[in-house]
Amino acid sequence: MKKPNSKDQASSYRKLTRRALVVGGLQLGFAGLLGLRMRYMQVEQADQFRLLAEENRINIRLIAPSRGELFDRNGVPLARNAPSYRVVVVREDAGDVDEVINHLGQLIRLDPGETEQALAEIKRSAPFLPVTLADRVSWEDVSRVAVNAPALPGISPEVGLTRVYPHGPDLAHVIGYVGPVSDYDLQKIEDPEPVLRIPRFQIGKVGLEARQEELLRGKAGAKRVEVNATGRVMRELDRREGQPGADLQLTVDIGLQSYVQARLGDESAAAVVIDCENGDLRAIVSSPSFDPNLFVRGISVADYRSLTEDKHRPLANKSVQGAYPPGSTFKMVTALAALEAGVISNNDTVWCPGYLEVSGRRFHCWKHGGHGHVDLINSLKQSCDVYYYDVAMQVGIDKISDMAKTLGIGVRHELPMSAVARGLAPNRAWKQENYNKTWLIGDTANAAIGQGYVLASPLQLAVMTARIATGRSVTPRLVKSIDGIEQPSGAGEPMGINENHLRQVRKGMFAVSNDRRGTGYRSRIAEDTMQMAGKSGTSQVRNITKAERAAGVISNNDLPWERRDHALFVGFAPADRPKYAVAVVVEHGGGGSSAAAPILRDVLLQALYDGTPPLEAYPSSDRERIREQQEKLQQERIDRENQRKTSDRA
Amino acid sequence: MSYLEYNVQSTPTGPRKILYLNWPLALLLCTVACVGFLQLYSVAGGSLYPWAEPQMKRFALGLTAMMMVAMVPIWFWRNMSVVAYLLSVILLIGVELMGIEGKGAQRWIDLGVIRLQPSELMKITLIMLLAAYYDWLPARRTSHPFWVLVPVMIILFPTYLVLRQPDLGTSILLLAAGGGMMFLAGVHWAYFAAVIASGVGLVSAVFESRGTDWQLIKDYQFRRIDTFLDPASDPLGAGYHITQSKIALGSGGWTGRGFMQGTQSRLNFLPEKHTDFIFTTLAEEFGFIGGISLLALYVLIIVFCIHTALATRDRYSSLITLGVAITFFLFFSVNMSMVMGLAPVVGVPLPMVSYGGSAMLVLMVAFGLVQSAHIHRPRGRRR
């Protein structure tokens, strides 16, 4: 169809060349534009983009510090950080998550509720993030998972640290426990540290763990990591190690502590052992106790309810929180106040007919028939109430109250434990302030024998005993050293009480335990070098009416438990060079000399011998019974040990 | 000028043809391909797998294909143009019928050995046919409305098929390359003015259609346009690609972070770092110097193509060479505009550098045609 001529050809060639040059020019122009754009972005705006790039890729991650550990005075661990195993799944490696979890369920026991939660979390989170399927997995289960690893894609065991209290209930009230940070905790803390927001981070909830949280927690470290677009960590750029929490050594002797716990048994009771020389608290026991490990794990509702509904209140730390009327154990305070005031001397006697008429009201002595002529030593030995009614009338409440405070009652001892009770040493001003009533003479009579408004915790009673025993204002100390640095001793300065007066009171206390007619004679220490001095106390929790008294006071054994008297006993030994002071309170235990004194004696001996005392230390009549008791306690401890081992394995 | 009029005796024959190859062009292509290997090695985190080594094999295959195409006289290819075009159209329809789903778009046809992208093939066969058409058409009829309509149909039919896949990037490339061919062939500029005017009208129509029953393009394409216009509007969603690409590219600075030190690309902030966004990784690691050097290499390739085209008196050879140059130019300019935030993300690879078999093979075949045109250019006395 075409007959090309050369003219036509030449013109079309020229046109093609022209157009080719136009197109080529456009192309070069556009390429130049691209070059300019490149220059603009990479040279002019480079800094800005570089900044954006850094923000993109660098993330700061916190490293949780390892919590400080707790040891007893001999270096026995009381709270450790133990590895805890958990089984996690990574979705992107697992493939069919449901099937893999199903398979895992055939190997180890999975909690259906937890599994459901985990599945929900898997759906929410990034595919490369591990999600916990089972926490606190036993070593056996971990190995089972590891062995079957090929059949369980994406499943792997992980190890973390968790708090473990190897002695379980024995120190639960002192140490308390830790738990994961709750929203409630965060609300309470002003400007919470970022470390608290680490998932599963544990903080002290109760007791020493809570009170020394700052020390124990340490400082969080941080690492700068390079992350990719989805947040996966590619590599670590640098790392600033955190500072682990401080290790604390307590003054507690775990051997003694465990013994006392076992000795108190199921009683609702408390006992405190204090070192007279330096104020070290060798044992602070509240019974019954609970297993703090349950709380770390997350306690079940049933377990928690059984703890809160128990009449004996296992969760309460009775040794420092409990405030009891000290009863006759307060008589030393009244006596010392009177001696210091000079209203009595040791030879003065008071006639005890069994009661004292005070402004028209009759105050009874515990002994119906009365004690007859009573001097200071006898008044302590036989715990004559009338003697103290009488001297209290002379010395007045304010001096008694001051003496109580000097001896550590009604003042708060600063200890890193929860809710340390202040107790109460009432005086006129106090009553006016709190009740807007004038102090009555009857109030003084009641206070003189540690009833009425007077309140003291077992800790305060132990401190009081130590102060009477030494004449120095011994202050209790719970933390022996922090990271190896010894803490100030609680030996204290002399209280400024006449040594003669103290000696009189100690003599009376010695008589309580070692005189045939002393209220604590049956629970004496037979070993001559370790003889104890003590004082019994029985504090009423009810009023005894006139009619009741006339009909004969109902014996404690016939009363319902919660209406029985509290039994108290304080004591120290050896009497001539005091080493340990002890206070024992048995709630609703009945008489102090019968319920509390034997416990106190056993505890003192255990502390003095630093272990099971020989039977020779006991009065010969008791030895058979004591041997049985020692065997029984020994057996119980072995049983508990075994039980713990099996529960650890489970 | 028909192939019968060539002075056949003066064109080289046999293995001697290799000596007459456009060696600078071949070397430039090899250099660019090497840049590609280097970058693929880098984005794989310093590993030949999974990208660099397969790419090398494909390049070797492409080089062989280029040589084979170059050895065959250009007039053979001209005569094959219609067949090649029809074959491509059939393959495109085949994709429509039996293509497998890949990336939400039907683009591949599985031939067992390789997965072929007929749309890639279309890019070169369209140019071949148009070159052959304008070689055949007498120059004075070029601007006649009927003879303009024919190439328009030739362009629009495959463009429509590709758009249906849907592959917006390739459709634009086909349209632009086809238009470029028509412009080179000498179609009157008034047609182009009219097309541009109606194009503006069409774009507004597309935007108008949004959200209505007769929506012309898919939602994700709309979103890409949106984020092109305002990437900051959705930095973690649809605008993510462009934003991240710009950050990576911009943070390269003058000299870049150094080979294999491109943090943004290695940390997966960059999408498609081994294909469409490979230029970003290069610009991040080698900076402005590196980026501008690659651009210079590309420009040189274009310059050599235009030089080859103008040096030959054969109209088909000129047109095919210029067409290849336009296609090549469109590839890299659209890709670079895209990663630099000048154009929407449409999915056009960086030629000879991006990982991908089909595109590279087709380009090498196209350069084979250029080489063939160069080797078999008319020699001797002009008549």
GROMACS .gro file of C-alpha atoms in nm, chain A residues 255 258-259 262-263 606 611-613 626-642:
model
   26
  255GLY     CA    1   1.548  -2.186  11.498
  258SER     CA    2   1.014  -2.191  11.465
  259TYR     CA    3   1.030  -2.350  11.807
  262ALA     CA    4   0.539  -2.474  11.732
  263ARG     CA    5   0.522  -2.433  12.110
  606GLN     CA    6   1.519  -2.288  12.433
  611GLY     CA    7   1.837  -2.544  12.107
  612THR     CA    8   1.654  -2.813  12.292
  613PRO     CA    9   1.740  -2.776  12.660
  626ILE     CA   10   0.845  -3.209  12.918
  627ARG     CA   11   1.013  -3.504  12.752
  628GLU     CA   12   0.686  -3.604  12.593
  629GLN     CA   13   0.623  -3.247  12.487
  630GLN     CA   14   0.969  -3.215  12.333
  631GLU     CA   15   0.921  -3.537  12.142
  632LYS     CA   16   0.583  -3.425  12.024
  633LEU     CA   17   0.715  -3.089  11.902
  634GLN     CA   18   1.010  -3.261  11.738
  635GLN     CA   19   0.774  -3.494  11.556
  636GLU     CA   20   0.554  -3.203  11.450
  637ARG     CA   21   0.850  -3.019  11.308
  638ILE     CA   22   0.959  -3.323  11.111
  639ASP     CA   23   0.605  -3.366  10.982
  640ARG     CA   24   0.585  -3.006  10.878
  641GLU     CA   25   0.921  -3.028  10.707
  642ASN     CA   26   0.805  -3.328  10.508
   0.00000   0.00000   0.00000
